[in-house]
Coordinates of C-alpha atoms and ligand atoms in Angstrom, one line a residue:
M1 CA 32.0 152.4 6.1
T2 CA 32.0 149.5 3.3
N3 CA 33.0 146.2 4.6
L4 CA 35.1 144.5 2.2
L5 CA 36.1 141.2 3.9
K6 CA 35.0 139.6 7.0
I7 CA 36.5 136.6 8.7
S8 CA 34.1 135.1 11.5
E9 CA 35.3 132.3 14.0
I10 CA 37.6 130.5 11.5
Q11 CA 38.9 127.1 12.6
K12 CA 41.6 125.1 10.9
S13 CA 43.1 122.0 11.8
F14 CA 45.7 120.0 9.8
H15 CA 46.0 116.3 10.1
D16 CA 49.7 114.6 9.6
G17 CA 48.2 110.9 9.6
R18 CA 48.2 110.0 13.3
S19 CA 47.3 113.7 15.1
E20 CA 45.6 116.7 14.4
L21 CA 47.1 120.1 14.6
T22 CA 44.7 123.0 15.5
I23 CA 46.0 126.1 14.0
L24 CA 42.9 128.4 14.1
K25 CA 40.6 128.4 17.1
G26 CA 38.2 130.9 16.1
A27 CA 40.0 133.8 14.5
S28 CA 37.9 136.7 13.3
L29 CA 38.9 140.1 11.5
E30 CA 37.5 142.6 9.3
L31 CA 39.0 144.6 6.6
N32 CA 36.7 147.8 5.2
K33 CA 37.2 150.1 2.1
G34 CA 40.3 152.1 2.3
E35 CA 41.8 150.6 5.4
K36 CA 45.2 149.4 5.9
I37 CA 45.5 146.6 8.4
A38 CA 48.4 144.8 9.6
L39 CA 48.6 141.1 10.8
V40 CA 51.5 139.9 13.3
G41 CA 52.2 137.3 15.2
Q42 CA 55.1 134.5 15.8
S43 CA 56.3 132.0 13.2
G44 CA 54.1 129.2 13.1
S45 CA 51.1 131.3 14.4
G46 CA 48.9 130.9 11.3
K47 CA 49.2 134.1 9.4
S48 CA 49.8 132.5 6.2
T49 CA 47.0 130.1 6.8
L50 CA 44.4 132.7 7.8
L51 CA 45.5 134.9 4.8
Q52 CA 45.1 132.0 2.4
I53 CA 41.7 131.2 3.8
A54 CA 40.6 134.7 3.5
G55 CA 41.9 134.7 0.0
L56 CA 39.6 131.8 -0.7
L57 CA 42.9 129.7 -1.5
D58 CA 42.4 127.2 1.2
S59 CA 38.8 126.4 3.2
A60 CA 38.3 126.6 6.8
N61 CA 36.9 123.7 9.0
A62 CA 34.4 125.9 10.4
G63 CA 33.6 129.7 10.4
E64 CA 32.7 131.9 7.4
V65 CA 34.8 134.4 5.0
T66 CA 32.5 137.2 3.5
I67 CA 33.9 138.9 0.6
L68 CA 32.1 142.0 -0.4
S69 CA 28.7 140.7 1.3
E70 CA 29.0 137.2 -0.5
K71 CA 29.5 134.4 1.8
A72 CA 32.4 131.8 0.8
S73 CA 30.2 128.8 2.1
E74 CA 27.9 129.7 -0.7
M75 CA 30.3 129.9 -3.4
S76 CA 31.1 126.9 -6.1
Q77 CA 34.9 126.7 -6.8
A78 CA 34.3 128.3 -10.1
R79 CA 32.7 131.3 -8.4
K80 CA 35.5 131.4 -5.6
A81 CA 38.0 131.3 -8.5
Q82 CA 36.1 134.4 -10.2
V83 CA 35.7 136.4 -7.1
R84 CA 39.6 135.9 -6.4
N85 CA 40.2 137.0 -10.0
L86 CA 38.1 140.0 -10.0
H87 CA 38.3 141.3 -6.6
I88 CA 41.3 140.1 -4.4
G89 CA 45.1 140.8 -5.3
F90 CA 47.3 138.2 -3.6
V91 CA 50.9 138.5 -2.7
Y92 CA 52.4 135.1 -1.8
Q93 CA 54.9 134.6 1.0
H94 CA 57.0 132.9 -1.7
H95 CA 56.3 135.1 -4.8
H96 CA 55.2 132.1 -6.9
L97 CA 56.3 133.8 -10.5
L98 CA 56.3 131.8 -13.5
P99 CA 59.6 131.1 -14.3
E100 CA 59.3 130.9 -18.2
F101 CA 57.7 134.4 -18.2
T102 CA 59.4 137.8 -18.0
A103 CA 58.6 140.3 -15.3
L104 CA 56.2 141.9 -17.5
E105 CA 54.4 138.8 -18.5
N106 CA 54.2 137.6 -15.0
V107 CA 52.4 140.8 -14.2
L108 CA 50.1 140.5 -17.1
M109 CA 49.0 136.9 -16.4
P110 CA 46.1 137.6 -14.1
Q111 CA 44.7 140.0 -16.9
R112 CA 45.2 137.4 -19.5
I113 CA 43.1 134.8 -17.2
A114 CA 40.6 137.3 -16.5
T115 CA 39.9 138.5 -20.1
G116 CA 41.4 136.2 -22.3
F117 CA 43.4 138.9 -24.3
L118 CA 45.9 141.6 -23.7
S119 CA 45.1 145.1 -24.9
D120 CA 47.6 147.8 -25.2
K121 CA 46.0 149.7 -22.0
H122 CA 46.4 146.6 -20.3
K123 CA 50.3 146.4 -21.2
A124 CA 50.6 150.1 -20.3
H125 CA 49.1 149.3 -17.0
A126 CA 51.4 146.7 -16.2
R127 CA 54.4 148.8 -17.2
T128 CA 53.1 151.7 -15.1
L129 CA 53.1 149.1 -11.8
L130 CA 56.3 147.8 -12.3
K131 CA 57.3 151.5 -12.5
Q132 CA 55.6 152.0 -9.2
V133 CA 57.4 149.3 -7.6
G134 CA 60.7 150.6 -9.4
L135 CA 61.3 147.8 -11.7
E136 CA 61.0 149.8 -14.8
N137 CA 64.5 148.5 -16.1
R138 CA 63.7 145.1 -15.3
M139 CA 60.6 144.3 -17.4
S140 CA 62.0 141.7 -19.7
H141 CA 64.0 139.7 -16.8
Y142 CA 63.1 136.4 -15.8
P143 CA 62.4 135.6 -12.5
S144 CA 66.1 133.7 -12.2
E145 CA 67.4 136.9 -13.4
L146 CA 66.0 139.0 -10.5
S147 CA 66.9 139.4 -6.8
G148 CA 64.7 138.0 -4.1
G149 CA 63.5 141.6 -3.3
E150 CA 62.9 142.3 -7.1
Q151 CA 60.8 139.1 -7.4
Q152 CA 58.9 140.4 -4.3
R153 CA 58.0 143.7 -5.9
V154 CA 57.0 141.7 -9.4
A155 CA 54.7 139.7 -7.1
I156 CA 53.1 143.1 -5.7
A157 CA 52.7 144.6 -9.3
R158 CA 51.0 141.2 -10.2
A159 CA 48.5 141.1 -7.4
L160 CA 47.5 144.9 -8.4
M161 CA 47.0 144.1 -12.4
C162 CA 43.3 143.7 -12.2
L163 CA 42.6 146.7 -9.8
P164 CA 41.5 144.6 -7.1
E165 CA 39.4 146.1 -4.4
I166 CA 41.3 143.8 -1.6
L167 CA 45.0 143.4 -1.4
L168 CA 46.2 140.4 0.8
A169 CA 50.0 140.2 1.0
D170 CA 51.8 137.9 3.0
E171 CA 55.2 139.6 4.2
P172 CA 55.3 141.9 1.0
T173 CA 58.5 143.4 2.5
G174 CA 60.2 140.5 3.8
N175 CA 63.2 140.7 1.6
L176 CA 63.3 144.3 1.1
D177 CA 65.8 146.9 2.3
P178 CA 64.2 149.5 4.5
E179 CA 64.2 152.3 1.6
T180 CA 62.6 149.7 -0.7
S181 CA 59.9 148.8 2.0
A182 CA 59.1 152.4 2.5
E183 CA 58.4 152.7 -1.2
V184 CA 56.0 149.6 -1.0
E185 CA 54.5 151.3 2.0
A186 CA 54.0 154.4 0.1
L187 CA 52.4 152.3 -2.8
F188 CA 50.0 150.9 -0.4
N189 CA 49.0 154.2 1.2
E190 CA 48.2 155.4 -2.4
L191 CA 46.2 152.4 -3.1
C192 CA 44.0 152.8 0.3
D193 CA 43.9 156.6 0.4
E194 CA 43.3 157.6 -3.3
M195 CA 41.9 154.2 -4.5
G196 CA 40.0 153.1 -1.4
V197 CA 41.6 149.7 -1.9
G198 CA 41.5 147.7 1.6
V199 CA 45.1 146.3 2.2
L200 CA 45.6 143.2 4.7
Y201 CA 49.4 142.4 5.1
V202 CA 51.2 140.3 7.1
T203 CA 54.6 141.5 8.7
H204 CA 57.2 140.9 11.3
D205 CA 58.4 144.5 10.9
M206 CA 56.7 146.5 13.7
E207 CA 57.8 149.8 12.3
L208 CA 55.7 148.8 9.1
A209 CA 52.9 147.8 11.2
K210 CA 52.7 150.8 13.2
T211 CA 51.7 152.7 9.8
A212 CA 48.5 150.6 9.7
D213 CA 45.1 151.7 10.6
R214 CA 44.8 148.6 12.8
I215 CA 47.0 146.1 14.0
Y216 CA 45.9 142.5 14.6
K217 CA 47.8 140.1 16.4
I218 CA 47.5 136.2 16.1
A219 CA 48.3 134.1 18.9
N220 CA 47.2 130.5 20.2
G221 CA 44.7 130.3 17.1
V222 CA 42.8 133.4 17.8
V223 CA 43.2 137.2 16.4
E224 CA 43.1 140.2 18.6
V225 CA 43.2 144.1 18.2
V226 CA 46.6 145.3 19.4
S227 CA 46.2 148.8 18.1
E228 CA 43.8 151.1 16.5
K229 CA 44.5 154.8 15.1
Ligands
ATP301 N1 49.3 121.9 4.7 C1 49.9 121.9 6.0 N2 49.9 120.8 6.6 C2 50.2 120.5 7.8 N3 50.6 121.7 8.5 C3 50.6 122.9 7.9 C4 49.9 123.2 6.8 N4 50.3 124.5 6.5 C5 50.7 125.0 7.6 N5 50.8 124.0 8.7 C6 51.1 124.5 9.8 O1 50.3 125.5 10.6 C7 51.1 126.5 11.6 C8 50.9 127.6 10.8 O2 51.5 127.7 9.6 P1 51.7 129.3 8.8 O3 52.2 129.0 7.6 O4 49.9 129.7 8.8 O5 52.4 129.9 10.0 P2 53.0 131.9 9.8 O6 52.2 132.3 11.0 O7 52.3 132.1 8.5 O8 54.5 131.4 10.2 P3 55.6 132.2 9.3 O9 55.8 133.5 10.2 O10 56.7 131.3 9.7 O11 55.6 132.6 8.0 C9 52.7 126.0 11.2 O12 52.9 125.3 12.4 C10 52.5 124.7 9.9 O13 53.5 123.8 10.3
MG302 MG1 53.7 132.8 6.9

């Protein structure tokens, strides 16, 4: 089994001037090739914090993140940006689409950053991704012209643009109706089963979580396995 992501004994505190709030107190989990893993836990338990650390968007106070055998503690900031761009697709809890670009341009953005140019093949791939998330008729819409669920689906397509081995998704179906959620779930299954992508997603939807190979629950700053297939 090829390990894609390993999070070991992560600790994370936030300071608000006077007091210190410890959110993660030794959180560990792993994601292997082709696995679909769900992360559940109450609001405020630290799911987004952990996902941001896993995606090298934030750093921990202690512990280690290993991406494809490379330790985050040994990466420079430039290397972290490169690893993120090459290997990790990230779906933010709050989409973060660029308002002045269309859906298609938003999906293409990571590719533009990675290669500095866009080929016809890249554009065709971006169109295919938008079709896969059911937005073939919304490609030239700007984010302000899209519903919340549509913006979320553009963000999922964008995360997949550079063919990442690891997909980290923070409540990817949070704004979606059951039917559209099922389509996203089918897309995740296809990525895992056919392309060997490892998908780690945060969800409050227990029905979606139940379809995962493993469910991790975060509570009191630590992560434990609550179910495994
Ligand atoms: N930059 C920050 N500064 C201070 N506190 C923070 C910061 N980011 C997160 N927190 C705190 O850490 C805790 C965990 O936040 P996080 O966003 O990880 O929760 P979550 O599990 O994703 O919740 P939700 O399900 O509501 O999205 C919260 O209590 C939050 O207030
Ligand atoms: Mg969150």
